[in-house]
Amino acid sequence: MRTAIVTGGTGGIGLAVCRQLLADGFHVTALFGGDQEAARRCRDELGITTLQCDVTKMAECARVVEQVHLTVGPVDTLVNNAGICRDAPFHKLLEGDWEKVIATNLDGLFNMTRQVWDSMRERGFGRVINISSINGLKGQFGQANYTAAKAGVIGFTKSLALEGARKGITANVVAPGYIDTPMLAALKPETLAMITDQIPVGRLGSPEDVARCVSFLASQNADFITGETLNVNGGQYLG
Ligand code: NDP
């Protein structure tokens, strides 16, 4: 059985990814940052293990991956989905909000991927799927920290793809547009309405729209695809 870890697996997109991979026949473990209630809901709905793990902490990432390795087996699919935003125009952007966003959205990928990479190389198989963002491609007012991290995700993934290619490991990015999850809760309704107007298909994305793309990239159907960025944005940005 294929074994997957999904970081931020109890959040809006992450939960849908866990649900989809489970339906695809994977053994799935969801990691979460600290929201115990969301973790409980995830366990209740999907019956999967949830483990608390701050992806900004290397030691915690090592601990949970080791736990999955010992109890389930080697991880062949890693979905780096945990992410946060702390928006402010650059002239007001606080050092702490720069650091926190880079640490979660970019350092987290290093911390997690480093834990599974050697074993994927040894076994000659692996799938790393990293969640970036439309705004990592096009930039966004008030998101210098977030867009820097999400653009970094794409460069990181391309390098992984080159290094993993001869070892049977693919690394790809899914770059969602605006997806209807708690992450958008910070936006004012009028801002959200304005954004929706800019989406050619005329609606926000759903977590399932993203989850199906992750599922595809994790599957054998995507064996020959690596270093690619799959945009899931309803036509809002044709990068
Ligand atoms: P949610 O806020 O719903 O979920 C975020 C998840 O990340 C939660 O499970 C949260 O866990 C986890 N998380 C946050 N910080 C940490 C941390 N330090 N360590 C471990 N886990 C952490 O957001 P979405 O589902 O919307 O976002 C998922 C991904 O998709 C993110 O990378 C986001 O940037 C990206 N994305 C989202 C878009 C959208 O429109 N929603 C658009 C483009 C990209 P907990 O709550 O327990 O802390």
Short mmCIF file of C-alpha atoms in Angstrom, two decimals, residues 22-189:
data_model
loop_
_atom_site.label_atom_id
_atom_site.label_comp_id
_atom_site.label_asym_id
_atom_site.label_seq_id
_atom_site.Cartn_x
_atom_site.Cartn_y
_atom_site.Cartn_z
CA LEU A 22 -7.62 7.74 1.08
CA ALA A 23 -10.17 7.08 -1.68
CA ASP A 24 -7.24 6.36 -4.02
CA GLY A 25 -6.12 3.58 -1.65
CA PHE A 26 -3.28 5.31 0.18
CA HIS A 27 -2.48 4.97 3.84
CA VAL A 28 -2.69 8.62 4.89
CA THR A 29 -1.35 10.45 7.94
CA ALA A 30 -2.42 14.06 8.44
CA LEU A 31 -0.10 16.46 10.23
CA PHE A 32 -1.43 19.62 11.84
CA GLY A 33 0.02 22.67 13.56
CA GLY A 34 -2.08 23.03 16.69
CA ASP A 35 -5.82 23.15 16.00
CA GLN A 36 -6.94 20.14 18.03
CA GLU A 37 -10.59 20.57 17.11
CA ALA A 38 -9.82 20.39 13.36
CA ALA A 39 -7.67 17.33 14.02
CA ARG A 40 -10.51 15.67 15.89
CA ARG A 41 -12.93 16.41 13.03
CA CYS A 42 -10.43 14.91 10.57
CA ARG A 43 -10.03 11.73 12.64
CA ASP A 44 -13.82 11.43 13.08
CA GLU A 45 -14.52 11.82 9.38
CA LEU A 46 -11.65 9.88 7.84
CA GLY A 47 -10.51 7.55 10.60
CA ILE A 48 -6.88 8.39 9.90
CA THR A 49 -4.06 9.23 12.30
CA THR A 50 -3.39 12.90 12.92
CA LEU A 51 -0.08 14.00 14.41
CA GLN A 52 0.77 17.42 15.72
CA CYS A 53 3.90 18.72 14.07
CA ASP A 54 5.13 22.27 13.67
CA VAL A 55 6.77 22.14 10.25
CA THR A 56 9.04 25.04 11.18
CA LYS A 57 10.80 22.72 13.65
CA MET A 58 13.17 20.21 12.08
CA ALA A 59 13.21 17.96 15.15
CA GLU A 60 9.41 17.67 15.20
CA CYS A 61 9.36 16.76 11.50
CA ALA A 62 11.99 14.10 12.12
CA ARG A 63 10.00 12.70 15.04
CA VAL A 64 6.69 12.32 13.19
CA VAL A 65 8.20 10.90 10.01
CA GLU A 66 10.08 8.36 12.12
CA GLN A 67 6.82 7.49 13.89
CA VAL A 68 5.04 6.90 10.57
CA HIS A 69 8.01 4.92 9.28
CA LEU A 70 7.97 2.63 12.33
CA THR A 71 4.21 2.16 12.56
CA VAL A 72 3.16 2.14 8.91
CA GLY A 73 6.25 1.95 6.73
CA PRO A 74 8.38 4.20 4.57
CA VAL A 75 6.68 7.31 3.24
CA ASP A 76 6.48 7.30 -0.56
CA THR A 77 4.25 10.38 -0.96
CA LEU A 78 4.75 13.70 0.79
CA VAL A 79 2.29 16.53 0.29
CA ASN A 80 3.77 19.77 1.65
CA ASN A 81 0.58 21.73 2.11
CA ALA A 82 0.89 23.51 5.50
CA GLY A 83 0.85 27.24 5.02
CA ILE A 84 -0.11 30.56 6.54
CA CYS A 85 -0.35 34.15 5.43
CA ARG A 86 0.32 37.32 7.43
CA ASP A 87 -0.54 40.07 4.98
CA ALA A 88 0.59 43.70 5.09
CA PRO A 89 1.87 46.18 2.53
CA PHE A 90 5.64 46.01 2.48
CA HIS A 91 6.14 49.36 4.23
CA LYS A 92 4.22 47.96 7.20
CA LEU A 93 5.45 44.37 7.05
CA LEU A 94 6.85 43.30 10.41
CA GLU A 95 10.05 41.27 10.66
CA GLY A 96 8.20 38.62 12.68
CA ASP A 97 5.55 38.22 9.97
CA TRP A 98 8.21 37.90 7.30
CA GLU A 99 10.01 35.22 9.33
CA LYS A 100 6.91 33.28 10.32
CA VAL A 101 5.58 33.05 6.77
CA ILE A 102 8.94 32.04 5.28
CA ALA A 103 9.49 29.54 8.09
CA THR A 104 6.12 27.84 7.61
CA ASN A 105 5.66 28.04 3.83
CA LEU A 106 9.26 27.47 2.75
CA ASP A 107 11.52 26.22 5.56
CA GLY A 108 8.75 23.72 6.34
CA LEU A 109 9.31 22.09 2.95
CA PHE A 110 13.00 21.65 3.64
CA ASN A 111 12.32 20.31 7.13
CA MET A 112 9.77 17.75 5.94
CA THR A 113 11.27 16.72 2.61
CA ARG A 114 14.67 16.16 4.19
CA GLN A 115 13.08 13.46 6.40
CA VAL A 116 11.74 11.35 3.52
CA TRP A 117 14.28 12.04 0.78
CA ASP A 118 16.99 9.50 1.70
CA SER A 119 14.48 6.69 2.04
CA MET A 120 12.84 7.59 -1.29
CA ARG A 121 16.26 7.55 -2.95
CA GLU A 122 17.12 4.20 -1.39
CA ARG A 123 13.83 2.65 -2.46
CA GLY A 124 13.94 4.20 -5.94
CA PHE A 125 10.48 5.69 -5.69
CA GLY A 126 8.86 8.83 -4.31
CA ARG A 127 6.34 11.56 -4.95
CA VAL A 128 6.78 15.04 -3.49
CA ILE A 129 3.91 17.44 -4.13
CA ASN A 130 4.29 20.99 -2.92
CA ILE A 131 1.48 23.50 -2.62
CA SER A 132 2.40 26.95 -3.89
CA SER A 133 -0.07 29.66 -4.89
CA ILE A 134 -1.22 31.75 -7.84
CA ASN A 135 0.34 34.66 -5.97
CA GLY A 136 3.74 33.00 -5.94
CA LEU A 137 3.60 33.24 -9.74
CA LYS A 138 2.16 36.70 -10.24
CA GLY A 139 2.95 38.60 -7.02
CA GLN A 140 0.29 40.24 -4.88
CA PHE A 141 -0.08 43.58 -3.14
CA GLY A 142 0.35 43.07 0.61
CA GLN A 143 1.93 39.64 0.32
CA ALA A 144 5.69 40.15 -0.15
CA ASN A 145 6.39 37.50 2.50
CA TYR A 146 3.87 34.97 1.20
CA THR A 147 4.73 35.41 -2.48
CA ALA A 148 8.46 35.14 -1.76
CA ALA A 149 7.86 31.85 0.02
CA LYS A 150 5.48 30.50 -2.61
CA ALA A 151 7.81 31.44 -5.49
CA GLY A 152 10.59 29.74 -3.54
CA VAL A 153 8.49 26.58 -3.41
CA ILE A 154 8.60 26.43 -7.22
CA GLY A 155 12.39 26.82 -7.45
CA PHE A 156 12.89 24.29 -4.67
CA THR A 157 10.66 21.80 -6.45
CA LYS A 158 12.44 22.16 -9.79
CA SER A 159 15.77 21.38 -8.13
CA LEU A 160 14.31 18.40 -6.32
CA ALA A 161 12.88 17.17 -9.62
CA LEU A 162 16.31 17.23 -11.24
CA GLU A 163 17.96 15.51 -8.29
CA GLY A 164 15.24 12.90 -7.89
CA ALA A 165 14.72 12.02 -11.55
CA ARG A 166 17.24 9.17 -11.75
CA LYS A 167 16.04 7.82 -8.41
CA GLY A 168 12.40 7.37 -9.38
CA ILE A 169 11.28 10.43 -7.44
CA THR A 170 9.06 13.08 -8.99
CA ALA A 171 8.56 16.50 -7.46
CA ASN A 172 5.77 18.79 -8.62
CA VAL A 173 3.88 21.88 -7.56
CA VAL A 174 0.18 22.53 -7.39
CA ALA A 175 -0.51 26.26 -7.46
CA PRO A 176 -4.08 26.97 -6.37
CA GLY A 177 -5.91 30.16 -7.14
CA TYR A 178 -8.45 31.41 -4.63
CA ILE A 179 -9.91 28.39 -2.86
CA ASP A 180 -12.85 28.51 -0.49
CA THR A 181 -11.15 27.60 2.82
CA PRO A 182 -10.64 29.22 6.24
CA MET A 183 -7.51 30.91 4.81
CA LEU A 184 -9.79 33.32 2.95
CA ALA A 185 -11.70 34.16 6.12
CA ALA A 186 -9.41 37.15 6.71
CA LEU A 187 -10.59 38.78 3.48
CA LYS A 188 -13.47 41.29 3.55
CA PRO A 189 -16.61 40.12 1.69
#
